PDB file of N, CA and C in Angstrom:
ATOM      1  N   UNK N1338       0.010  89.762   8.693  1.00  0.00           N
ATOM      2  CA  UNK N1338      -0.062  88.598   7.995  1.00  0.00           C
ATOM      3  C   UNK N1338       1.080  88.036   9.098  1.00  0.00           C
ATOM      4  N   UNK N1339       2.267  88.193   8.986  1.00  0.00           N
ATOM      5  CA  UNK N1339       3.672  87.353  10.024  1.00  0.00           C
ATOM      6  C   UNK N1339       2.500  87.556  11.707  1.00  0.00           C
ATOM      7  N   UNK N1340       2.030  88.882  11.591  1.00  0.00           N
ATOM      8  CA  UNK N1340       1.480  88.936  13.617  1.00  0.00           C
ATOM      9  C   UNK N1340       0.598  87.858  13.726  1.00  0.00           C
ATOM     10  N   UNK N1341      -0.159  87.483  12.239  1.00  0.00           N
ATOM     11  CA  UNK N1341      -1.037  86.331  12.438  1.00  0.00           C
ATOM     12  C   UNK N1341      -0.910  85.199  12.922  1.00  0.00           C
ATOM     13  N   UNK N1342       0.778  85.166  12.150  1.00  0.00           N
ATOM     14  CA  UNK N1342       1.350  83.847  12.182  1.00  0.00           C
ATOM     15  C   UNK N1342       2.140  83.014  13.310  1.00  0.00           C
ATOM     16  N   UNK N1343       2.534  84.448  14.000  1.00  0.00           N
ATOM     17  CA  UNK N1343       2.969  84.441  15.828  1.00  0.00           C
ATOM     18  C   UNK N1343       2.162  83.912  16.566  1.00  0.00           C
ATOM     19  N   UNK N1344       1.225  84.918  16.695  1.00  0.00           N
ATOM     20  CA  UNK N1344       0.257  84.484  17.693  1.00  0.00           C
ATOM     21  C   UNK N1344      -0.456  83.664  17.733  1.00  0.00           C
ATOM     22  N   UNK N1345      -0.770  82.802  16.195  1.00  0.00           N
ATOM     23  CA  UNK N1345      -0.968  81.212  16.235  1.00  0.00           C
ATOM     24  C   UNK N1345       0.039  80.434  16.718  1.00  0.00           C
ATOM     25  N   UNK N1346       0.819  80.205  16.301  1.00  0.00           N
ATOM     26  CA  UNK N1346       2.486  79.378  16.568  1.00  0.00           C
ATOM     27  C   UNK N1346       2.348  80.051  18.673  1.00  0.00           C
ATOM     28  N   UNK N1347       1.954  81.045  19.074  1.00  0.00           N
ATOM     29  CA  UNK N1347       2.364  81.088  20.032  1.00  0.00           C
ATOM     30  C   UNK N1347       1.162  80.613  20.987  1.00  0.00           C
ATOM     31  N   UNK N1348      -0.477  80.251  20.083  1.00  0.00           N
ATOM     32  CA  UNK N1348      -1.102  79.747  20.811  1.00  0.00           C
ATOM     33  C   UNK N1348      -0.729  78.018  20.757  1.00  0.00           C
ATOM     34  N   UNK N1349      -0.504  77.183  19.722  1.00  0.00           N
ATOM     35  CA  UNK N1349      -0.119  76.036  19.475  1.00  0.00           C
ATOM     36  C   UNK N1349       0.597  76.129  20.062  1.00  0.00           C
ATOM     37  N   UNK N1350       1.789  76.543  20.957  1.00  0.00           N
ATOM     38  CA  UNK N1350       3.343  76.144  21.599  1.00  0.00           C
ATOM     39  C   UNK N1350       2.719  76.208  23.556  1.00  0.00           C
ATOM     40  N   UNK N1351       1.875  76.970  23.516  1.00  0.00           N
ATOM     41  CA  UNK N1351       0.912  77.073  25.012  1.00  0.00           C
ATOM     42  C   UNK N1351       0.392  75.835  24.859  1.00  0.00           C
ATOM     43  N   UNK N1352      -0.657  75.582  24.315  1.00  0.00           N
ATOM     44  CA  UNK N1352      -1.300  74.083  23.778  1.00  0.00           C
ATOM     45  C   UNK N1352      -0.393  72.914  24.498  1.00  0.00           C
ATOM     46  N   UNK N1353       0.928  73.064  23.741  1.00  0.00           N
ATOM     47  CA  UNK N1353       1.561  72.192  24.317  1.00  0.00           C
ATOM     48  C   UNK N1353       2.410  71.923  25.271  1.00  0.00           C
ATOM     49  N   UNK N1354       2.127  72.917  25.443  1.00  0.00           N
ATOM     50  CA  UNK N1354       3.161  73.233  26.573  1.00  0.00           C
ATOM     51  C   UNK N1354       2.091  72.734  27.815  1.00  0.00           C
ATOM     52  N   UNK N1355       0.643  72.793  27.613  1.00  0.00           N
ATOM     53  CA  UNK N1355      -0.296  72.702  28.649  1.00  0.00           C
ATOM     54  C   UNK N1355      -0.491  71.147  28.441  1.00  0.00           C
ATOM     55  N   UNK N1356       0.063  70.304  27.241  1.00  0.00           N
ATOM     56  CA  UNK N1356      -0.216  69.082  27.670  1.00  0.00           C
ATOM     57  C   UNK N1356       0.547  68.078  27.959  1.00  0.00           C
ATOM     58  N   UNK N1357       1.812  69.147  27.291  1.00  0.00           N
ATOM     59  CA  UNK N1357       3.216  68.169  27.996  1.00  0.00           C
ATOM     60  C   UNK N1357       2.571  68.211  29.810  1.00  0.00           C
ATOM     61  N   UNK N1358       2.185  69.341  30.289  1.00  0.00           N
ATOM     62  CA  UNK N1358       2.289  70.328  31.647  1.00  0.00           C
ATOM     63  C   UNK N1358       1.415  68.864  32.299  1.00  0.00           C
ATOM     64  N   UNK N1359       0.239  68.609  32.087  1.00  0.00           N
ATOM     65  CA  UNK N1359      -0.531  68.029  31.870  1.00  0.00           C
ATOM     66  C   UNK N1359      -0.536  65.981  31.887  1.00  0.00           C
ATOM     67  N   UNK N1360       0.156  65.712  31.399  1.00  0.00           N
ATOM     68  CA  UNK N1360       1.041  64.432  30.782  1.00  0.00           C
ATOM     69  C   UNK N1360       1.948  64.384  32.095  1.00  0.00           C
ATOM     70  N   UNK N1361       2.748  65.481  32.004  1.00  0.00           N
ATOM     71  CA  UNK N1361       3.677  65.090  33.458  1.00  0.00           C
ATOM     72  C   UNK N1361       2.924  64.904  34.601  1.00  0.00           C
ATOM     73  N   UNK N1362       2.518  65.866  35.197  1.00  0.00           N
ATOM     74  CA  UNK N1362       1.683  65.851  36.393  1.00  0.00           C
ATOM     75  C   UNK N1362       1.023  64.246  36.554  1.00  0.00           C
ATOM     76  N   UNK N1363       0.280  63.962  35.691  1.00  0.00           N
ATOM     77  CA  UNK N1363      -0.549  63.262  35.983  1.00  0.00           C
ATOM     78  C   UNK N1363      -0.180  61.648  35.855  1.00  0.00           C
ATOM     79  N   UNK N1364       1.019  61.556  35.119  1.00  0.00           N
ATOM     80  CA  UNK N1364       2.129  60.822  34.919  1.00  0.00           C
ATOM     81  C   UNK N1364       2.861  60.732  36.660  1.00  0.00           C
ATOM     82  N   UNK N1365       3.051  61.877  37.039  1.00  0.00           N
ATOM     83  CA  UNK N1365       4.328  61.779  37.946  1.00  0.00           C
ATOM     84  C   UNK N1365       2.730  61.630  39.338  1.00  0.00           C
ATOM     85  N   UNK N1366       1.562  61.615  39.324  1.00  0.00           N
ATOM     86  CA  UNK N1366       0.703  61.590  40.125  1.00  0.00           C
ATOM     87  C   UNK N1366       0.475  60.173  40.483  1.00  0.00           C
ATOM     88  N   UNK N1367      -0.164  59.534  39.554  1.00  0.00           N
ATOM     89  CA  UNK N1367      -0.396  58.024  39.562  1.00  0.00           C
ATOM     90  C   UNK N1367       0.503  56.680  39.445  1.00  0.00           C
ATOM     91  N   UNK N1368       2.219  57.741  38.976  1.00  0.00           N
ATOM     92  CA  UNK N1368       2.951  56.409  38.629  1.00  0.00           C
ATOM     93  C   UNK N1368       3.566  56.487  40.469  1.00  0.00           C
ATOM     94  N   UNK N1369       3.671  57.819  41.157  1.00  0.00           N
ATOM     95  CA  UNK N1369       3.812  58.169  42.107  1.00  0.00           C
ATOM     96  C   UNK N1369       2.883  57.285  43.382  1.00  0.00           C
ATOM     97  N   UNK N1370       1.787  56.823  43.118  1.00  0.00           N
ATOM     98  CA  UNK N1370       0.899  56.645  43.845  1.00  0.00           C
ATOM     99  C   UNK N1370       0.985  55.001  43.879  1.00  0.00           C
ATOM    100  N   UNK N1371       1.808  54.858  42.542  1.00  0.00           N
ATOM    101  CA  UNK N1371       1.543  53.252  42.381  1.00  0.00           C
ATOM    102  C   UNK N1371       2.684  52.681  42.608  1.00  0.00           C
ATOM    103  N   UNK N1372       3.771  53.535  42.747  1.00  0.00           N
ATOM    104  CA  UNK N1372       5.365  52.778  43.263  1.00  0.00           C
ATOM    105  C   UNK N1372       5.005  53.109  45.108  1.00  0.00           C
ATOM    106  N   UNK N1373       4.577  54.516  45.360  1.00  0.00           N
ATOM    107  CA  UNK N1373       4.168  54.224  46.900  1.00  0.00           C
ATOM    108  C   UNK N1373       3.231  52.894  47.156  1.00  0.00           C
ATOM    109  N   UNK N1374       2.706  51.811  46.944  1.00  0.00           N
ATOM    110  CA  UNK N1374       1.748  51.660  46.464  1.00  0.00           C
ATOM    111  C   UNK N1374       2.521  50.001  46.983  1.00  0.00           C
ATOM    112  N   UNK N1375       3.448  50.288  46.244  1.00  0.00           N
ATOM    113  CA  UNK N1375       3.914  48.800  46.009  1.00  0.00           C
ATOM    114  C   UNK N1375       4.505  49.010  46.804  1.00  0.00           C
ATOM    115  N   UNK N1376       5.751  49.713  46.524  1.00  0.00           N
ATOM    116  CA  UNK N1376       6.827  49.652  48.007  1.00  0.00           C
ATOM    117  C   UNK N1376       6.396  49.689  49.213  1.00  0.00           C
ATOM    118  N   UNK N1377       4.691  49.798  50.144  1.00  0.00           N
ATOM    119  CA  UNK N1377       4.819  49.373  51.280  1.00  0.00           C
ATOM    120  C   UNK N1377       3.557  48.548  50.975  1.00  0.00           C
TER     121      UNK N1377
END
């Protein structure tokens, strides 16, 4: 049972990390382009 819980936690952490990375990436991309167009 502890092993199953560990796997579940690991999967949940991976999902969370993926969402964080994706949101940061999209924010950096869109935010960067927005700032670039604003400055130019």
